[in-house]
C-alpha atoms as an extended CHARMM CRD file, in Angstrom:
* protein
*
       199  EXT
         1         1  MET       CA             42.3120000000      211.5150000000      -43.5580000000  PROA      1               0.0000000000
         2         2  GLU       CA             44.1690000000      212.3630000000      -40.4400000000  PROA      2               0.0000000000
         3         3  GLN       CA             43.9150000000      211.3370000000      -36.7480000000  PROA      3               0.0000000000
         4         4  ASN       CA             45.3770000000      213.3330000000      -33.8700000000  PROA      4               0.0000000000
         5         5  SER       CA             46.6100000000      212.1090000000      -30.4970000000  PROA      5               0.0000000000
         6         6  ALA       CA             43.1430000000      212.6930000000      -28.8790000000  PROA      6               0.0000000000
         7         7  GLY       CA             41.5010000000      210.3150000000      -31.4050000000  PROA      7               0.0000000000
         8         8  ILE       CA             39.9810000000      213.0810000000      -33.4850000000  PROA      8               0.0000000000
         9         9  LEU       CA             39.6340000000      212.0490000000      -37.1100000000  PROA      9               0.0000000000
        10        10  THR       CA             39.4860000000      214.7580000000      -39.8740000000  PROA      10              0.0000000000
        11        11  ARG       CA             38.5430000000      214.2010000000      -43.4390000000  PROA      11              0.0000000000
        12        12  PRO       CA             36.1440000000      215.4250000000      -46.1360000000  PROA      12              0.0000000000
        13        13  ALA       CA             32.6880000000      215.6140000000      -44.7240000000  PROA      13              0.0000000000
        14        14  GLN       CA             29.6370000000      213.4420000000      -45.4330000000  PROA      14              0.0000000000
        15        15  TRP       CA             26.1310000000      215.0280000000      -45.5240000000  PROA      15              0.0000000000
        16        16  ALA       CA             24.7060000000      212.8700000000      -42.8150000000  PROA      16              0.0000000000
        17        17  GLU       CA             27.4500000000      213.9060000000      -40.4050000000  PROA      17              0.0000000000
        18        18  VAL       CA             26.9890000000      217.6450000000      -41.0110000000  PROA      18              0.0000000000
        19        19  ASP       CA             23.2030000000      217.3000000000      -40.8070000000  PROA      19              0.0000000000
        20        20  GLU       CA             23.7260000000      215.6690000000      -37.3530000000  PROA      20              0.0000000000
        21        21  LEU       CA             26.1920000000      218.2680000000      -36.0810000000  PROA      21              0.0000000000
        22        22  PHE       CA             24.0560000000      221.2080000000      -37.2240000000  PROA      22              0.0000000000
        23        23  SER       CA             20.6520000000      219.7740000000      -36.0840000000  PROA      23              0.0000000000
        24        24  GLY       CA             21.2950000000      220.6990000000      -32.4620000000  PROA      24              0.0000000000
        25        25  LYS       CA             20.6110000000      224.1000000000      -30.8540000000  PROA      25              0.0000000000
        26        26  GLY       CA             22.6400000000      227.2010000000      -31.9840000000  PROA      26              0.0000000000
        27        27  GLU       CA             23.6490000000      229.2030000000      -34.9610000000  PROA      27              0.0000000000
        28        28  PRO       CA             24.7100000000      226.3510000000      -37.3050000000  PROA      28              0.0000000000
        29        29  GLY       CA             21.1140000000      225.0950000000      -37.4920000000  PROA      29              0.0000000000
        30        30  ARG       CA             19.8970000000      228.6040000000      -38.4100000000  PROA      30              0.0000000000
        31        31  CYS       CA             22.3690000000      229.4400000000      -41.1690000000  PROA      31              0.0000000000
        32        32  TRP       CA             23.5950000000      226.0510000000      -42.3830000000  PROA      32              0.0000000000
        33        33  CYS       CA             26.8060000000      227.7040000000      -43.5540000000  PROA      33              0.0000000000
        34        34  ARG       CA             24.9020000000      229.4150000000      -46.4390000000  PROA      34              0.0000000000
        35        35  TRP       CA             25.3260000000      233.0010000000      -45.2980000000  PROA      35              0.0000000000
        36        36  PHE       CA             28.1530000000      233.7570000000      -47.7700000000  PROA      36              0.0000000000
        37        37  SER       CA             26.5440000000      231.8540000000      -50.5660000000  PROA      37              0.0000000000
        38        38  ILE       CA             23.1390000000      233.7360000000      -50.5780000000  PROA      38              0.0000000000
        39        39  PRO       CA             23.3170000000      237.4300000000      -51.0580000000  PROA      39              0.0000000000
        40        40  GLY       CA             20.8090000000      240.1540000000      -50.1450000000  PROA      40              0.0000000000
        41        41  LYS       CA             17.1470000000      239.7180000000      -50.0250000000  PROA      41              0.0000000000
        42        42  ALA       CA             17.2760000000      236.0620000000      -51.0660000000  PROA      42              0.0000000000
        43        43  TRP       CA             18.8480000000      235.3630000000      -47.6310000000  PROA      43              0.0000000000
        44        44  GLN       CA             15.9950000000      236.9460000000      -45.7680000000  PROA      44              0.0000000000
        45        45  GLU       CA             13.4430000000      235.0920000000      -47.7660000000  PROA      45              0.0000000000
        46        46  THR       CA             15.0930000000      231.6200000000      -47.3370000000  PROA      46              0.0000000000
        47        47  PRO       CA             13.9330000000      229.6000000000      -44.3200000000  PROA      47              0.0000000000
        48        48  ALA       CA             16.2900000000      227.4280000000      -42.3770000000  PROA      48              0.0000000000
        49        49  GLU       CA             14.9990000000      224.2760000000      -44.0990000000  PROA      49              0.0000000000
        50        50  GLY       CA             15.7050000000      225.9250000000      -47.4350000000  PROA      50              0.0000000000
        51        51  LEU       CA             19.2790000000      226.6600000000      -46.2830000000  PROA      51              0.0000000000
        52        52  ARG       CA             19.6810000000      223.0800000000      -45.1850000000  PROA      52              0.0000000000
        53        53  GLU       CA             18.5650000000      221.8140000000      -48.6630000000  PROA      53              0.0000000000
        54        54  GLN       CA             21.0160000000      224.2690000000      -50.2910000000  PROA      54              0.0000000000
        55        55  LEU       CA             23.9790000000      222.8750000000      -48.3080000000  PROA      55              0.0000000000
        56        56  LYS       CA             22.7690000000      219.3420000000      -49.0500000000  PROA      56              0.0000000000
        57        57  ALA       CA             22.7330000000      220.2150000000      -52.7780000000  PROA      57              0.0000000000
        58        58  ALA       CA             26.3700000000      221.3650000000      -52.4780000000  PROA      58              0.0000000000
        59        59  PHE       CA             27.2680000000      217.9290000000      -51.3900000000  PROA      59              0.0000000000
        60        60  ASP       CA             25.3460000000      216.3540000000      -54.1510000000  PROA      60              0.0000000000
        61        61  ALA       CA             27.1340000000      218.5780000000      -56.7200000000  PROA      61              0.0000000000
        62        62  GLY       CA             30.6080000000      217.7540000000      -55.2750000000  PROA      62              0.0000000000
        63        63  PRO       CA             33.3120000000      218.0750000000      -54.2740000000  PROA      63              0.0000000000
        64        64  GLU       CA             32.4030000000      218.1820000000      -50.5820000000  PROA      64              0.0000000000
        65        65  PRO       CA             31.9510000000      221.7600000000      -49.4300000000  PROA      65              0.0000000000
        66        66  GLY       CA             33.8090000000      221.1530000000      -46.2170000000  PROA      66              0.0000000000
        67        67  VAL       CA             35.5960000000      218.8910000000      -43.8820000000  PROA      67              0.0000000000
        68        68  ILE       CA             34.5030000000      217.1580000000      -40.6370000000  PROA      68              0.0000000000
        69        69  ALA       CA             36.0840000000      216.2220000000      -37.3390000000  PROA      69              0.0000000000
        70        70  VAL       CA             34.8230000000      213.0180000000      -35.7890000000  PROA      70              0.0000000000
        71        71  LYS       CA             35.4970000000      211.4150000000      -32.4000000000  PROA      71              0.0000000000
        72        72  ASP       CA             34.2220000000      207.9590000000      -31.6230000000  PROA      72              0.0000000000
        73        73  SER       CA             31.9920000000      208.0380000000      -34.7090000000  PROA      73              0.0000000000
        74        74  VAL       CA             30.3630000000      211.2870000000      -33.5500000000  PROA      74              0.0000000000
        75        75  PRO       CA             30.8170000000      214.5540000000      -35.5660000000  PROA      75              0.0000000000
        76        76  VAL       CA             32.3320000000      217.2270000000      -33.3010000000  PROA      76              0.0000000000
        77        77  GLY       CA             33.5420000000      219.9290000000      -35.7830000000  PROA      77              0.0000000000
        78        78  TRP       CA             33.1760000000      221.3020000000      -39.2750000000  PROA      78              0.0000000000
        79        79  CYS       CA             35.0410000000      223.7030000000      -41.5560000000  PROA      79              0.0000000000
        80        80  ALA       CA             33.4200000000      225.1300000000      -44.7560000000  PROA      80              0.0000000000
        81        81  VAL       CA             35.7330000000      225.3770000000      -47.7020000000  PROA      81              0.0000000000
        82        82  GLU       CA             34.7270000000      225.9780000000      -51.2770000000  PROA      82              0.0000000000
        83        83  PRO       CA             35.8840000000      227.8750000000      -54.4010000000  PROA      83              0.0000000000
        84        84  ARG       CA             35.6300000000      231.5200000000      -53.6170000000  PROA      84              0.0000000000
        85        85  HSD       CA             33.1870000000      232.1570000000      -56.4170000000  PROA      85              0.0000000000
        86        86  CYS       CA             30.6100000000      229.9940000000      -54.5530000000  PROA      86              0.0000000000
        87        87  TYR       CA             30.5200000000      232.7840000000      -51.9430000000  PROA      87              0.0000000000
        88        88  PRO       CA             29.1920000000      235.9770000000      -53.5350000000  PROA      88              0.0000000000
        89        89  ARG       CA             29.1350000000      237.7790000000      -50.1150000000  PROA      89              0.0000000000
        90        90  ILE       CA             32.8270000000      237.2720000000      -49.7710000000  PROA      90              0.0000000000
        91        91  GLU       CA             33.5790000000      238.4320000000      -53.3350000000  PROA      91              0.0000000000
        92        92  ARG       CA             31.6840000000      241.6060000000      -52.6370000000  PROA      92              0.0000000000
        93        93  SER       CA             32.8020000000      242.1140000000      -49.0410000000  PROA      93              0.0000000000
        94        94  GLN       CA             34.4570000000      245.2530000000      -47.7120000000  PROA      94              0.0000000000
        95        95  ILE       CA             37.3480000000      243.2340000000      -46.2610000000  PROA      95              0.0000000000
        96        96  LEU       CA             38.1360000000      241.7610000000      -49.6870000000  PROA      96              0.0000000000
        97        97  ARG       CA             37.8290000000      245.0700000000      -51.4400000000  PROA      97              0.0000000000
        98        98  SER       CA             40.1080000000      246.6740000000      -48.9050000000  PROA      98              0.0000000000
        99        99  ALA       CA             42.7020000000      244.0900000000      -49.6690000000  PROA      99              0.0000000000
       100       100  GLY       CA             42.9830000000      245.5540000000      -53.1910000000  PROA      100             0.0000000000
       101       101  ALA       CA             44.9820000000      244.0240000000      -55.9430000000  PROA      101             0.0000000000
       102       102  ALA       CA             46.6100000000      241.5100000000      -53.6850000000  PROA      102             0.0000000000
       103       103  ALA       CA             43.3680000000      239.5950000000      -53.4050000000  PROA      103             0.0000000000
       104       104  ALA       CA             41.5980000000      240.6410000000      -56.5600000000  PROA      104             0.0000000000
       105       105  ASP       CA             42.4070000000      237.6120000000      -58.5500000000  PROA      105             0.0000000000
       106       106  GLY       CA             39.9400000000      234.8670000000      -57.5280000000  PROA      106             0.0000000000
       107       107  ASP       CA             41.0220000000      232.3500000000      -60.1940000000  PROA      107             0.0000000000
       108       108  GLY       CA             41.6880000000      229.0580000000      -58.3730000000  PROA      108             0.0000000000
       109       109  VAL       CA             41.1090000000      230.5780000000      -54.9510000000  PROA      109             0.0000000000
       110       110  TRP       CA             39.2050000000      228.5830000000      -52.4000000000  PROA      110             0.0000000000
       111       111  SER       CA             37.7300000000      230.2590000000      -49.1780000000  PROA      111             0.0000000000
       112       112  VAL       CA             37.7290000000      228.9100000000      -45.6250000000  PROA      112             0.0000000000
       113       113  SER       CA             34.5340000000      230.6700000000      -44.4650000000  PROA      113             0.0000000000
       114       114  CYS       CA             33.3540000000      229.0770000000      -41.2560000000  PROA      114             0.0000000000
       115       115  PHE       CA             34.3150000000      226.7900000000      -38.3240000000  PROA      115             0.0000000000
       116       116  VAL       CA             31.8730000000      224.9420000000      -36.0760000000  PROA      116             0.0000000000
       117       117  VAL       CA             33.1270000000      223.0570000000      -32.9960000000  PROA      117             0.0000000000
       118       118  ALA       CA             30.5570000000      221.3140000000      -30.8050000000  PROA      118             0.0000000000
       119       119  PRO       CA             30.2130000000      222.3380000000      -27.2290000000  PROA      119             0.0000000000
       120       120  GLY       CA             32.3600000000      220.1850000000      -24.9510000000  PROA      120             0.0000000000
       121       121  HSD       CA             35.0650000000      219.9470000000      -27.6030000000  PROA      121             0.0000000000
       122       122  ARG       CA             36.2470000000      223.5760000000      -27.8800000000  PROA      122             0.0000000000
       123       123  ARG       CA             39.7170000000      224.7790000000      -26.9730000000  PROA      123             0.0000000000
       124       124  GLY       CA             41.1540000000      221.4020000000      -27.7790000000  PROA      124             0.0000000000
       125       125  GLY       CA             42.8510000000      222.1460000000      -31.0560000000  PROA      125             0.0000000000
       126       126  ILE       CA             40.0890000000      220.8180000000      -33.3160000000  PROA      126             0.0000000000
       127       127  ALA       CA             39.9520000000      224.1390000000      -35.3350000000  PROA      127             0.0000000000
       128       128  SER       CA             43.5570000000      223.6740000000      -36.1690000000  PROA      128             0.0000000000
       129       129  ASP       CA             42.9390000000      220.0640000000      -37.3560000000  PROA      129             0.0000000000
       130       130  LEU       CA             39.9520000000      221.1890000000      -39.3250000000  PROA      130             0.0000000000
       131       131  LEU       CA             42.0150000000      223.9640000000      -40.9880000000  PROA      131             0.0000000000
       132       132  ALA       CA             44.8060000000      221.4630000000      -42.0130000000  PROA      132             0.0000000000
       133       133  ALA       CA             42.1830000000      219.1530000000      -43.3840000000  PROA      133             0.0000000000
       134       134  ALA       CA             40.5000000000      221.9940000000      -45.3310000000  PROA      134             0.0000000000
       135       135  VAL       CA             43.8650000000      223.0300000000      -46.8940000000  PROA      135             0.0000000000
       136       136  GLY       CA             44.5370000000      219.4130000000      -48.0230000000  PROA      136             0.0000000000
       137       137  HSD       CA             41.0100000000      219.0590000000      -49.3930000000  PROA      137             0.0000000000
       138       138  ALA       CA             41.2140000000      222.2770000000      -51.3060000000  PROA      138             0.0000000000
       139       139  PHE       CA             44.6700000000      221.5700000000      -52.7570000000  PROA      139             0.0000000000
       140       140  ALA       CA             43.4720000000      217.9760000000      -53.6960000000  PROA      140             0.0000000000
       141       141  HSD       CA             40.6980000000      219.5870000000      -55.8210000000  PROA      141             0.0000000000
       142       142  GLY       CA             42.7980000000      222.0110000000      -57.6830000000  PROA      142             0.0000000000
       143       143  ALA       CA             42.9420000000      225.0970000000      -55.4930000000  PROA      143             0.0000000000
       144       144  ARG       CA             45.8360000000      227.4530000000      -56.3400000000  PROA      144             0.0000000000
       145       145  ILE       CA             45.4160000000      229.6270000000      -53.2340000000  PROA      145             0.0000000000
       146       146  ILE       CA             43.3340000000      229.2240000000      -50.0730000000  PROA      146             0.0000000000
       147       147  GLU       CA             41.9820000000      232.2040000000      -48.2320000000  PROA      147             0.0000000000
       148       148  GLY       CA             40.6130000000      232.8100000000      -44.7430000000  PROA      148             0.0000000000
       149       149  TYR       CA             39.0390000000      235.9810000000      -43.2820000000  PROA      149             0.0000000000
       150       150  PRO       CA             39.7120000000      235.5860000000      -39.5440000000  PROA      150             0.0000000000
       151       151  VAL       CA             39.4220000000      237.8920000000      -36.5760000000  PROA      151             0.0000000000
       152       152  ASP       CA             42.3990000000      239.4270000000      -34.7360000000  PROA      152             0.0000000000
       153       153  PRO       CA             41.3260000000      239.1940000000      -30.9890000000  PROA      153             0.0000000000
       154       154  ALA       CA             44.1470000000      241.5250000000      -30.0650000000  PROA      154             0.0000000000
       155       155  LEU       CA             42.4800000000      244.2920000000      -31.9910000000  PROA      155             0.0000000000
       156       156  ARG       CA             38.9340000000      243.0530000000      -31.2580000000  PROA      156             0.0000000000
       157       157  PRO       CA             39.1590000000      241.8880000000      -27.6650000000  PROA      157             0.0000000000
       158       158  LYS       CA             35.3670000000      241.7790000000      -27.3310000000  PROA      158             0.0000000000
       159       159  ALA       CA             34.8570000000      239.5270000000      -30.3100000000  PROA      159             0.0000000000
       160       160  GLY       CA             32.3540000000      236.8880000000      -29.5410000000  PROA      160             0.0000000000
       161       161  ALA       CA             31.0370000000      233.7700000000      -31.1880000000  PROA      161             0.0000000000
       162       162  ALA       CA             29.3380000000      235.8500000000      -33.8910000000  PROA      162             0.0000000000
       163       163  ASP       CA             32.8330000000      236.8520000000      -35.0990000000  PROA      163             0.0000000000
       164       164  LEU       CA             34.9990000000      233.9690000000      -34.1310000000  PROA      164             0.0000000000
       165       165  TYR       CA             33.3980000000      231.4450000000      -36.3620000000  PROA      165             0.0000000000
       166       166  HSD       CA             35.7150000000      232.9430000000      -39.0240000000  PROA      166             0.0000000000
       167       167  GLY       CA             38.6760000000      231.6390000000      -37.0490000000  PROA      167             0.0000000000
       168       168  THR       CA             41.4410000000      233.8050000000      -35.5650000000  PROA      168             0.0000000000
       169       169  VAL       CA             44.6010000000      235.2590000000      -37.1770000000  PROA      169             0.0000000000
       170       170  SER       CA             46.8340000000      233.1500000000      -35.0150000000  PROA      170             0.0000000000
       171       171  LEU       CA             45.0920000000      229.8960000000      -36.1250000000  PROA      171             0.0000000000
       172       172  PHE       CA             45.7910000000      230.7570000000      -39.7840000000  PROA      172             0.0000000000
       173       173  THR       CA             49.3230000000      232.0240000000      -39.0770000000  PROA      173             0.0000000000
       174       174  ARG       CA             50.1710000000      228.6510000000      -37.3760000000  PROA      174             0.0000000000
       175       175  ALA       CA             49.0230000000      226.9560000000      -40.4990000000  PROA      175             0.0000000000
       176       176  GLY       CA             51.4240000000      228.9590000000      -42.7380000000  PROA      176             0.0000000000
       177       177  PHE       CA             49.0350000000      231.4990000000      -44.0850000000  PROA      177             0.0000000000
       178       178  GLU       CA             50.1820000000      234.9620000000      -44.7020000000  PROA      178             0.0000000000
       179       179  ALA       CA             48.2350000000      238.2030000000      -44.1050000000  PROA      179             0.0000000000
       180       180  VAL       CA             47.2200000000      240.5540000000      -46.9140000000  PROA      180             0.0000000000
       181       181  PRO       CA             47.0350000000      244.1460000000      -45.6200000000  PROA      181             0.0000000000
       182       182  THR       CA             43.4170000000      245.4890000000      -45.2550000000  PROA      182             0.0000000000
       183       183  SER       CA             41.7620000000      248.6050000000      -43.9430000000  PROA      183             0.0000000000
       184       184  VAL       CA             39.2330000000      246.6770000000      -41.8260000000  PROA      184             0.0000000000
       185       185  PRO       CA             40.2480000000      247.0090000000      -38.1230000000  PROA      185             0.0000000000
       186       186  GLY       CA             40.5390000000      243.6970000000      -36.4070000000  PROA      186             0.0000000000
       187       187  ARG       CA             39.9750000000      241.5460000000      -39.5500000000  PROA      187             0.0000000000
       188       188  ALA       CA             42.4870000000      240.0170000000      -41.9870000000  PROA      188             0.0000000000
       189       189  VAL       CA             42.6730000000      238.2700000000      -45.4010000000  PROA      189             0.0000000000
       190       190  MET       CA             45.0060000000      235.4230000000      -44.9160000000  PROA      190             0.0000000000
       191       191  ARG       CA             46.3620000000      233.5290000000      -47.9730000000  PROA      191             0.0000000000
       192       192  LEU       CA             48.2220000000      230.2160000000      -48.4490000000  PROA      192             0.0000000000
       193       193  ARG       CA             49.5520000000      229.4410000000      -51.9270000000  PROA      193             0.0000000000
       194       194  ARG       CA             49.9950000000      225.8950000000      -53.0450000000  PROA      194             0.0000000000
       195       195  PRO       CA             53.7270000000      225.2940000000      -53.1530000000  PROA      195             0.0000000000
       196       196  ASP       CA             53.8490000000      224.4660000000      -56.8430000000  PROA      196             0.0000000000
       197       197  ALA       CA             51.4070000000      227.2510000000      -57.9530000000  PROA      197             0.0000000000
       198       198  ALA       CA             52.7100000000      230.1580000000      -60.1030000000  PROA      198             0.0000000000
       199       199  PRO       CA             52.5860000000      233.5940000000      -58.3460000000  PROA      199             0.0000000000
């Protein structure tokens, strides 16, 4: 649990907080951070309420599938982080395949898949706080490596919200992640190894 100078508290999320944050207008309430966990036709056949129930089930199964940012007891941000095997779309993705052997081993790898920051709280460093909390959460639950799949706005200057929910390369670089070369323009696989983990 960490609190920054602006009074933003970050920690493992509670279901009620995520439910509150996602229940407003916008994309989170349509996908419920389940895009990467439900492949193919099953995604198209699952209504929003079904996606919501699947995210709730991930909380019930434990550990928490993400971290939350809270200000004055109001949830203002979320970052999804789970073992990579929970995200079949990531494991089958072009970006991961293009990283080759450097990212092929998924044993002990957790994925940072999504950031949500509430309107009115963006561009205030909350994503950085969420990423730091996600790293701590994953390492506390046995992660050997943490991966992200961010956008590089320098190569994708027209990237919008539909891309930037992955985070940016600079966000992950500031947190100590290192890039794995890929062949997908404007996208990166970023990795952070637990300091005591074997290569």
